[in-house]
mmCIF file of C-alpha atoms in Angstrom:
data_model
loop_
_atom_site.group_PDB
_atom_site.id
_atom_site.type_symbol
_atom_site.label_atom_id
_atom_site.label_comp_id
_atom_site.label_asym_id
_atom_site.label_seq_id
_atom_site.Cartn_x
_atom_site.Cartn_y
_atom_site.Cartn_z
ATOM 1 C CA UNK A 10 -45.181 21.804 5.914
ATOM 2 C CA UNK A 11 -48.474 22.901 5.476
ATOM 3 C CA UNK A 12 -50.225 19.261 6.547
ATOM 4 C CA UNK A 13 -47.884 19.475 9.847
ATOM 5 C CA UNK A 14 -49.656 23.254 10.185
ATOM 6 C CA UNK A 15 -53.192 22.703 9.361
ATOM 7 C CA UNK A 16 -53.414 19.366 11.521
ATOM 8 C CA UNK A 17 -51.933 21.588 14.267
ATOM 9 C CA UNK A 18 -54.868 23.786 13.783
ATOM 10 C CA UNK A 19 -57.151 21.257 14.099
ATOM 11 C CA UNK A 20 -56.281 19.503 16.684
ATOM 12 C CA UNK A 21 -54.579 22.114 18.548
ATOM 13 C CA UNK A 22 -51.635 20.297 20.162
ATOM 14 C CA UNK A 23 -49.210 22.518 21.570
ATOM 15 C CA UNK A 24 -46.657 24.087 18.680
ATOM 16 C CA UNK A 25 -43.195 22.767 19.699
ATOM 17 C CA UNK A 26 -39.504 23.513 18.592
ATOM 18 C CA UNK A 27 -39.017 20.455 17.290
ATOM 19 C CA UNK A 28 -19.973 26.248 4.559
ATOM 20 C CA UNK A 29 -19.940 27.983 1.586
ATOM 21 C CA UNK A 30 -19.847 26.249 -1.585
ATOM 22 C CA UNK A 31 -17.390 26.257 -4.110
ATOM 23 C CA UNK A 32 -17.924 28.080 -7.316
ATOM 24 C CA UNK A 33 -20.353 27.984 -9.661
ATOM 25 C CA UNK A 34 -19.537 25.617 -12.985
ATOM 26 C CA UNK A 35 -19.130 27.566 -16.169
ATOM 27 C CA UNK A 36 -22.201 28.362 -17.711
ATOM 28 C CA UNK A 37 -21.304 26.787 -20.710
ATOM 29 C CA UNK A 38 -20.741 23.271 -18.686
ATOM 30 C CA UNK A 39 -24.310 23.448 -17.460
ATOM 31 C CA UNK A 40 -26.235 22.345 -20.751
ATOM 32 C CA UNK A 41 -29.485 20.524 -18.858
ATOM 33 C CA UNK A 42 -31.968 20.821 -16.841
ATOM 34 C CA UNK A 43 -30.274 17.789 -15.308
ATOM 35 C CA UNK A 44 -27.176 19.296 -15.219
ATOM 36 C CA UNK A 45 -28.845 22.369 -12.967
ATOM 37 C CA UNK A 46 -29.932 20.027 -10.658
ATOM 38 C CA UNK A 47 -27.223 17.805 -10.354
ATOM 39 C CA UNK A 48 -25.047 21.282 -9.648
ATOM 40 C CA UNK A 49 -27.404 22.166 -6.628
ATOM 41 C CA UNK A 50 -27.660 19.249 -5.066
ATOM 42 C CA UNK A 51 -24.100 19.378 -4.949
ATOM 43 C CA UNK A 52 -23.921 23.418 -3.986
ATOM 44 C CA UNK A 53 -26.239 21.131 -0.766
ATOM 45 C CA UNK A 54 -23.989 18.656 0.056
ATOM 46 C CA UNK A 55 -20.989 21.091 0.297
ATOM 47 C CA UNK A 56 -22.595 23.305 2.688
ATOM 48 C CA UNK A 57 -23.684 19.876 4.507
ATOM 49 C CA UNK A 58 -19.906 18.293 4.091
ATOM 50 C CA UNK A 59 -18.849 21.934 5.903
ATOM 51 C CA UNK A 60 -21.059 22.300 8.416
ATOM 52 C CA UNK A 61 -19.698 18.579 10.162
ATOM 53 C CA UNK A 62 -16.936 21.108 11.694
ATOM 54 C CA UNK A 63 -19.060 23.693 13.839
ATOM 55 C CA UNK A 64 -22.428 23.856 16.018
ATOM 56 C CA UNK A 65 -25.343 24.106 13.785
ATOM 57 C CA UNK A 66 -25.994 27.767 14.417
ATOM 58 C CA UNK A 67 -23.089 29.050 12.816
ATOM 59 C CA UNK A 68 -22.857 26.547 9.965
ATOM 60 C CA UNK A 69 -26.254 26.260 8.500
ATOM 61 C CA UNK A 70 -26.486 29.993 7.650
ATOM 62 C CA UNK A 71 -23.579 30.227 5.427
ATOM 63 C CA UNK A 72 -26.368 29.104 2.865
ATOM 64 C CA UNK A 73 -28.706 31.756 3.838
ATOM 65 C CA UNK A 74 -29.530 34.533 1.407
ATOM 66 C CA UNK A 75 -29.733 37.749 3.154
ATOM 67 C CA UNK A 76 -33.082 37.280 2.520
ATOM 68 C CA UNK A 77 -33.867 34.506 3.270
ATOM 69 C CA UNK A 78 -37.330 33.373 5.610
ATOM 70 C CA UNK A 79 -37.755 30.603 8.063
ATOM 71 C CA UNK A 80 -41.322 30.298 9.667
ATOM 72 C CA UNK A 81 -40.556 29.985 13.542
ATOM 73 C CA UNK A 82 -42.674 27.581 16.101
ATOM 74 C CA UNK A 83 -43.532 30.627 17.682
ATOM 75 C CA UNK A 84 -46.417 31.441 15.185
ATOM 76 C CA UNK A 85 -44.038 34.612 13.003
ATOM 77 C CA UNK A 86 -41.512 34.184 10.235
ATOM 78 C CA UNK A 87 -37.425 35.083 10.531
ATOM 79 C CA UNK A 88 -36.939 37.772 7.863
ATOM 80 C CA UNK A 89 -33.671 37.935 6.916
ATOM 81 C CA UNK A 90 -30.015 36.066 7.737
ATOM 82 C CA UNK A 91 -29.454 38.427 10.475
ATOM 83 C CA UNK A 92 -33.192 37.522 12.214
ATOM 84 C CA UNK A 93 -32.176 33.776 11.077
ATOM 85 C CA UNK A 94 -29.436 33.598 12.850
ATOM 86 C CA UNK A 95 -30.434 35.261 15.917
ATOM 87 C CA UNK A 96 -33.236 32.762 16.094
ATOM 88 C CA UNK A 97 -31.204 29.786 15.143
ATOM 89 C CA UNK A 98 -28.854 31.186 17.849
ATOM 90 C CA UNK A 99 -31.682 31.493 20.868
ATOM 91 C CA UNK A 100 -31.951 27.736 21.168
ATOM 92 C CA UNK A 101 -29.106 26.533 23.217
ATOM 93 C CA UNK A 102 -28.972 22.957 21.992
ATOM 94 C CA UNK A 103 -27.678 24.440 18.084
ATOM 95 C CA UNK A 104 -25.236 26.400 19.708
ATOM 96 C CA UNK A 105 -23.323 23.628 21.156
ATOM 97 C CA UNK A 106 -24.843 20.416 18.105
ATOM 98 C CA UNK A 107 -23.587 19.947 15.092
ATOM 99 C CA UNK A 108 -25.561 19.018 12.159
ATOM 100 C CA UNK A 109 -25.007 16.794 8.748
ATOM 101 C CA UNK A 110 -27.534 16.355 5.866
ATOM 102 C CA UNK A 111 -28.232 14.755 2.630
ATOM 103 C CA UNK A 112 -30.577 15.801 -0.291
ATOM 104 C CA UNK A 113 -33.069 13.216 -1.486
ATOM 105 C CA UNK A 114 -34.467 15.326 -4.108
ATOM 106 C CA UNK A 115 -34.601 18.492 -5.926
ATOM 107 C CA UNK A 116 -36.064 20.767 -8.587
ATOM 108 C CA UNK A 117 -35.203 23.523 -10.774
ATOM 109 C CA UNK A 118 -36.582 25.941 -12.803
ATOM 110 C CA UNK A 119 -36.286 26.080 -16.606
ATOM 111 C CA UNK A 120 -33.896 29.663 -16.387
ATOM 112 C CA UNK A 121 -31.523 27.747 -14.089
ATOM 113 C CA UNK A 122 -32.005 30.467 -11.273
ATOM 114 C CA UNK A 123 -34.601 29.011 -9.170
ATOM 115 C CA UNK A 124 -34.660 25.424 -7.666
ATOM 116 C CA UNK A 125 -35.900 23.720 -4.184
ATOM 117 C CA UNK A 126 -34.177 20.677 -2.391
ATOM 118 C CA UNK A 127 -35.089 18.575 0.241
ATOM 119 C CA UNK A 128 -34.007 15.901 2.647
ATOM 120 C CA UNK A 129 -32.703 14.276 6.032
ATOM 121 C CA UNK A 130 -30.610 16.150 9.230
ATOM 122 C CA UNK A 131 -28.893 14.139 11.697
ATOM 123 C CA UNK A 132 -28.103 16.562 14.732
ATOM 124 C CA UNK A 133 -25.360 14.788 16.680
ATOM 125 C CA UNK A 134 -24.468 16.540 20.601
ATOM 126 C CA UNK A 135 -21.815 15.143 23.225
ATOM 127 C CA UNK A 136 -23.987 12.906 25.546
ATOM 128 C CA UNK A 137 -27.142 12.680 23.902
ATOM 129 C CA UNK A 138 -28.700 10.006 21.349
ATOM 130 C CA UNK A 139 -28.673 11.481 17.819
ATOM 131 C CA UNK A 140 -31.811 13.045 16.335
ATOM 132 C CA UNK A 141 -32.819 13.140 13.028
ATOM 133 C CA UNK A 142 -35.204 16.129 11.096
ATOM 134 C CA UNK A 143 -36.341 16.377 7.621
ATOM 135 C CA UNK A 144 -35.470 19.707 5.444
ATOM 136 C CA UNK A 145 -36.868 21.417 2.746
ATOM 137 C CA UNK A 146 -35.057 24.460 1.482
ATOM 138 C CA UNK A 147 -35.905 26.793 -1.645
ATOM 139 C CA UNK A 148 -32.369 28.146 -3.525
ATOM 140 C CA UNK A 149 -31.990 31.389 -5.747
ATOM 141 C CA UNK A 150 -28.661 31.379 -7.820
ATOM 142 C CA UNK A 151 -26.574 34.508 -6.927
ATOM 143 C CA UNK A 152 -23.178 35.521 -8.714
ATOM 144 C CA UNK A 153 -21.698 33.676 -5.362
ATOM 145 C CA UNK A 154 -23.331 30.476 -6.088
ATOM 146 C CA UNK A 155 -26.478 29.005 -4.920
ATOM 147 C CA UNK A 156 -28.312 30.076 -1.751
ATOM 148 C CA UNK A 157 -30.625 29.777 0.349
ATOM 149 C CA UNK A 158 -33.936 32.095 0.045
ATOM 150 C CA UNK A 159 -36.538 30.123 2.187
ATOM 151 C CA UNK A 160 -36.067 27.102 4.568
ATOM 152 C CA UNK A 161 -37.689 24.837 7.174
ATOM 153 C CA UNK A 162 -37.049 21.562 9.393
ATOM 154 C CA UNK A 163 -39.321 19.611 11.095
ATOM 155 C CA UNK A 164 -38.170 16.636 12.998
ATOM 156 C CA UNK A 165 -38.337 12.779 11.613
ATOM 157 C CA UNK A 166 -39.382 10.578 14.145
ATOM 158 C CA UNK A 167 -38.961 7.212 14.705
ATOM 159 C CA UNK A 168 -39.577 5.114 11.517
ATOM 160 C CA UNK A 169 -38.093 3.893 8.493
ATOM 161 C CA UNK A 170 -37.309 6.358 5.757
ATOM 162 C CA UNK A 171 -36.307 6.221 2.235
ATOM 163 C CA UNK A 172 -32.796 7.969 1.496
ATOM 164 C CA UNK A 173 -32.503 6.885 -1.978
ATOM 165 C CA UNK A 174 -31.913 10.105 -4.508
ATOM 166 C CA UNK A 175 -35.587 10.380 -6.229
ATOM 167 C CA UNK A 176 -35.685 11.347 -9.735
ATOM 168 C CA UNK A 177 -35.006 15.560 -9.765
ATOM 169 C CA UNK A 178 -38.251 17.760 -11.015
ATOM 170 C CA UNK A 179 -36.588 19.008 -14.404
ATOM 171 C CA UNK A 180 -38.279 21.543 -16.892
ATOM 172 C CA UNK A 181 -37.927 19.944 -20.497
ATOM 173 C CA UNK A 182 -35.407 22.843 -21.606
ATOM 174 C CA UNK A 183 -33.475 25.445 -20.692
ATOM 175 C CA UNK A 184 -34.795 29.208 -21.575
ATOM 176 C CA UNK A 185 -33.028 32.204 -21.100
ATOM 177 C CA UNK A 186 -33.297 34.528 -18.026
ATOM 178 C CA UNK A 187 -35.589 37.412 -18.291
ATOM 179 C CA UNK A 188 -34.794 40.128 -16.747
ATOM 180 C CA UNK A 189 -37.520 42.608 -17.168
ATOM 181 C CA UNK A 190 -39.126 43.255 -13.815
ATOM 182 C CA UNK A 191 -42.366 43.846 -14.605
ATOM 183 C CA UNK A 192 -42.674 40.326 -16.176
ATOM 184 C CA UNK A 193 -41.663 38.757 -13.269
ATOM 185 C CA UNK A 194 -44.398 40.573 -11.082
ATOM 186 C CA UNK A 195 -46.975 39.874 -13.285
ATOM 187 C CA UNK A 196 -45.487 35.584 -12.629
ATOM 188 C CA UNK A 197 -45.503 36.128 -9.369
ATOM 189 C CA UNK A 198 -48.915 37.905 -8.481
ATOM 190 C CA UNK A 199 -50.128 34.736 -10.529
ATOM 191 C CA UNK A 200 -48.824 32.448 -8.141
ATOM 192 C CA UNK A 201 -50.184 34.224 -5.329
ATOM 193 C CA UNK A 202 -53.529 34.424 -6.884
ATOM 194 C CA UNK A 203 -53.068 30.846 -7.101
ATOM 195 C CA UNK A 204 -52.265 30.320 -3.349
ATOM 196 C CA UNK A 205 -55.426 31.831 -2.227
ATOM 197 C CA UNK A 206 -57.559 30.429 -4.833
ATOM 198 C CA UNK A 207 -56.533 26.910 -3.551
ATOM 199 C CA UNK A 208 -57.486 28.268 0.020
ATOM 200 C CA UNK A 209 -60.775 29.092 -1.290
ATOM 201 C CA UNK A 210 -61.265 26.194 -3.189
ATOM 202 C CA UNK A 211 -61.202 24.267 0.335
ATOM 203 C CA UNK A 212 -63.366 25.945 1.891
ATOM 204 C CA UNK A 213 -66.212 25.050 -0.597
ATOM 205 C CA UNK A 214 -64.760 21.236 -1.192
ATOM 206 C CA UNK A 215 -62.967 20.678 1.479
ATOM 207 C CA UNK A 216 -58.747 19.812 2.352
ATOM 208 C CA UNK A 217 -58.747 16.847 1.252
ATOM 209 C CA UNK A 218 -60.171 17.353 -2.257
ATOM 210 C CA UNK A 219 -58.109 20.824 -2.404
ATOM 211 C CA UNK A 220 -54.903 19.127 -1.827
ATOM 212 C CA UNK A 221 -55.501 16.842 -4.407
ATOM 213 C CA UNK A 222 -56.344 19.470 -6.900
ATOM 214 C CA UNK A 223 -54.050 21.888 -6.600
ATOM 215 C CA UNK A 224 -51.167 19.316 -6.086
ATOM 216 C CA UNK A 225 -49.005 17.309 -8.484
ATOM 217 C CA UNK A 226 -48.134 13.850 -8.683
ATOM 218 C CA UNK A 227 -44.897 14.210 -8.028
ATOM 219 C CA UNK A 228 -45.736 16.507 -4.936
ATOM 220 C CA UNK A 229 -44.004 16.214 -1.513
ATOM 221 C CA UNK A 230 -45.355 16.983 1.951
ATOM 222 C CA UNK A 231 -43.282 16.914 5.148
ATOM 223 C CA UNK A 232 -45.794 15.765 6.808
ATOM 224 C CA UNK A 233 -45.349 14.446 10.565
ATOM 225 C CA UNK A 234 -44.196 11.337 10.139
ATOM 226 C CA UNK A 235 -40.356 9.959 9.849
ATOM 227 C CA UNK A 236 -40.611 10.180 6.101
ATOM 228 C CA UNK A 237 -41.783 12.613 3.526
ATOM 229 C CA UNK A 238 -45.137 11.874 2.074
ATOM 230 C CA UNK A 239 -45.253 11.947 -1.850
ATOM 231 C CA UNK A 240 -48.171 11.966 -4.530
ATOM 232 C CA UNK A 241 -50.694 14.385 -4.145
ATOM 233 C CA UNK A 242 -53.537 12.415 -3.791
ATOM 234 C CA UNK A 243 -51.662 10.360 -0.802
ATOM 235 C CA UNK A 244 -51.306 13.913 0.755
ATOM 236 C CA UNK A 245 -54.971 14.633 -0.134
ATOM 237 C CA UNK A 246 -55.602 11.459 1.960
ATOM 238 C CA UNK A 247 -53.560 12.649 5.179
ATOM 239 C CA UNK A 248 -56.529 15.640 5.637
ATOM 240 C CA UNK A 249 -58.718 15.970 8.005
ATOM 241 C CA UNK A 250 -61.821 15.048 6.213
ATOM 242 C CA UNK A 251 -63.949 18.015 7.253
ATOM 243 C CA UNK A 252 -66.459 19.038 4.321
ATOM 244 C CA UNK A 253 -64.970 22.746 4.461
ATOM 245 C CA UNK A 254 -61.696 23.902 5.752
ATOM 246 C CA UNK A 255 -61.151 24.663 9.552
ATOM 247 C CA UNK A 256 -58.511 26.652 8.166
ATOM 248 C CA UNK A 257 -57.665 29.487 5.579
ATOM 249 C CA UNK A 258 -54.487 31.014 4.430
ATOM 250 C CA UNK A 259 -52.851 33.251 2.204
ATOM 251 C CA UNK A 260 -48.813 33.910 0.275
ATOM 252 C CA UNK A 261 -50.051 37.132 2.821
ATOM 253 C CA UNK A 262 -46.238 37.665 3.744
ATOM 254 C CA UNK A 263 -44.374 37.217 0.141
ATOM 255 C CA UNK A 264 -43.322 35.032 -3.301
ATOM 256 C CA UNK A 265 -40.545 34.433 -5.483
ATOM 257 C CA UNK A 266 -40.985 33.485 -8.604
ATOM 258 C CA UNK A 267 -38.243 32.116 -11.618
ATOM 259 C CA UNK A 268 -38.670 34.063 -14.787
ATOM 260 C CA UNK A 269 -39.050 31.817 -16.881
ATOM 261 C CA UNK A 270 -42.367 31.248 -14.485
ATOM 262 C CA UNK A 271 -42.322 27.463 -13.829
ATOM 263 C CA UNK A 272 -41.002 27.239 -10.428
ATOM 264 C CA UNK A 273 -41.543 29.841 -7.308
ATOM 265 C CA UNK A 274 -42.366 29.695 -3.441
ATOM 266 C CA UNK A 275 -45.073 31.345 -1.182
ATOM 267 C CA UNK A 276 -45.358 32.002 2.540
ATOM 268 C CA UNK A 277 -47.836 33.251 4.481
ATOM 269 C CA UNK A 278 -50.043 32.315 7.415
ATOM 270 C CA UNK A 279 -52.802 29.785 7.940
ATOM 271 C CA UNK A 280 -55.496 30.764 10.243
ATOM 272 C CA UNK A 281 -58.335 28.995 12.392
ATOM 273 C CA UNK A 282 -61.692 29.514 10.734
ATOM 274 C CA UNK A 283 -62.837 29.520 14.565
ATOM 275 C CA UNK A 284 -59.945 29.326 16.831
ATOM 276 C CA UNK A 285 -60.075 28.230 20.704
ATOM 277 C CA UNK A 286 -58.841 30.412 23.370
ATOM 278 C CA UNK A 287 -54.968 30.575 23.800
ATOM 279 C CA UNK A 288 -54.563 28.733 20.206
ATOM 280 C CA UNK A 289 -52.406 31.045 17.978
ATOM 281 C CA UNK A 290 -54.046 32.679 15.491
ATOM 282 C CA UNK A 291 -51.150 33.017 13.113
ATOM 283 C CA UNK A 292 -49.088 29.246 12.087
ATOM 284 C CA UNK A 293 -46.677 30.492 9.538
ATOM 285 C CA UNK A 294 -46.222 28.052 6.383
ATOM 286 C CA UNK A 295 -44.193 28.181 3.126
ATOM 287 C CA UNK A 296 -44.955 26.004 -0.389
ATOM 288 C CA UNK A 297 -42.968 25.523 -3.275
ATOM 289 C CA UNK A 298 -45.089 25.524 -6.588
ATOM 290 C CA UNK A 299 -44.037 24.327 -9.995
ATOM 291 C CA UNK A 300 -45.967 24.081 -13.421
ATOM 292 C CA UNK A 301 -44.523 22.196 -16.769
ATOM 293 C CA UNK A 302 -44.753 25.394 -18.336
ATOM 294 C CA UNK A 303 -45.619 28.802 -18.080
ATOM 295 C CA UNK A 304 -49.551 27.892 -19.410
ATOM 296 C CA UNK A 305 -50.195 25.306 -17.500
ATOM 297 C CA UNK A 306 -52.024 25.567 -13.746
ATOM 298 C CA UNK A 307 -49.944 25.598 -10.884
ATOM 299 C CA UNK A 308 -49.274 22.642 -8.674
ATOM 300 C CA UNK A 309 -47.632 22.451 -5.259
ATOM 301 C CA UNK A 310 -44.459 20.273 -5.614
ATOM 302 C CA UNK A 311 -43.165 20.666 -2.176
ATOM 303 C CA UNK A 312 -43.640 22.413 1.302
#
């Protein structure tokens, strides 16, 4: 949701609030990078098929990680399930609404431990029309299943949308998991170097041309419209066409990478360039990156 963060920087409107799963198949059942996906996007729809029986504060965080991050409208991130939850909590209407969703697309990593899936909320409550939001959540495999490590919603306004299942973001084999911690810093101080090089890169080209640099064709914004925008140079189009950034930004608060270092998520802040009185000064933001393998450039996917 970086587009929905930068525009808000730019034109400064006001920043508004807009079930476990079952166990894991065998590993010897999941032979694919298709079968991967096809296992979390179902680990999504149980938590979704679940959380139809409770208020959305109580039944979206069984798929929270305990440490999992959720940027906030309030300019900060939720660290943590317990922070998640309390801030879930402090908005009355999710204590009392229940939610259902549905993936429309996914991604995993080639080690079968990383993946990102995203899609469409309907939050139903007694007495009011129904409201629909758009998701994008980033999953690490634990030994309890699949879970949650980073998430986000933004609402879907009026407006046709697309709910057909789009073709899943697949590496072209499966490698073994590395476990070796020191190889999986050296991935993921990569992909932060990458982050700020692409905030760099706009400030001597511009968004526009950033975005489609840095991004891949298959790439997915949330945007701020009822749908999800795809193609990077689409998204590239959606800038403001400034000829340098208002804004820069940073993975200043974290990453996660996969080890086998094709797949991994950043979050950080974006920050005015010159910000107006009152604006804040902090708009928290999260991206999922990908790369066909571990020599090739990095390319934002989704966020």
């Amino acid at each position: 949701m970086r587009l929905a963060a930068i525009l808000i920087a730019v034109a400064m409107p006001a920043l508004a609030s807009c079930a476990a799963a079952g166990p894991a198949q065998p590993e010897s059942m999941l032979t694919s990078p298709q079968a991967i996906a096809d296992e979390l996007l179902g680990a999504d729809r149980d938590f979704a098929a679940r959380a139809a029986d409770g208020p959305l504060a109580t039944t979206l965080p069984a798929m929270f990680g305990d440490e999992v991050i959720m940027p906030l409208p309030t300019g900060a991130f939720a660290t943590g399930k317990p922070a998640v939850v309390a801030a879930l909590s402090a908005n009355p209407t999710n204590t009392v609404a229940k939610a259902v969703w549905a993936p429309v697309g996914a991604g995993v990593a080639a080690d079968g431990m990383h993946g990102f899936t995203y899609g469409f909320m309907t939050i139903r409550e007694d007495g009011e029309p129904d409201r629909r939001a758009k998701y994008l959540a980033y999953w690490v495999k634990r030994p309890i299943g699949w879970r949650v490590a980073a998430y986000k919603r933004a609402v879907s306004g009026a407006g046709e949308v697309s709910i057909a299942l789009r073709p899943a973001v697949l590496p072209p084999r499966l490698v073994a998991e590395v476990n070796d911690p020191r190889v999986i810093e050296t991935k993921r101080a990569g992909l932060m170097a990458t982050e700020q090089a692409f905030s760099d890169r706009a400030q001597l080209v511009g968004l526009g041309p950033a975005f489609a640099e840095f991004g891949s064709a298959e790439a997915m914004n949330m945007g701020r419209g009822a749908d999800f925008t795809f193609r990077n140079q689409a998204i590239a189009g959606s800038m403001p066409p400034d000829p340098k950034s208002p804004v820069t930004w940073a993975a200043d608060q974290g990453a996660l990478v996969a080890s086998s270092g094709d797949l991994g998520v950043t979050w950080g802040f974006i920050h005015p360039v010159a910000p107006p009185p009152g604006q804040s000064a902090n708009i928290p933001f999260f991206t999922v990156w990908h790369r066909a393998t571990p020599q090739a450039p990095w390319r934002y996917i989704a966020e």
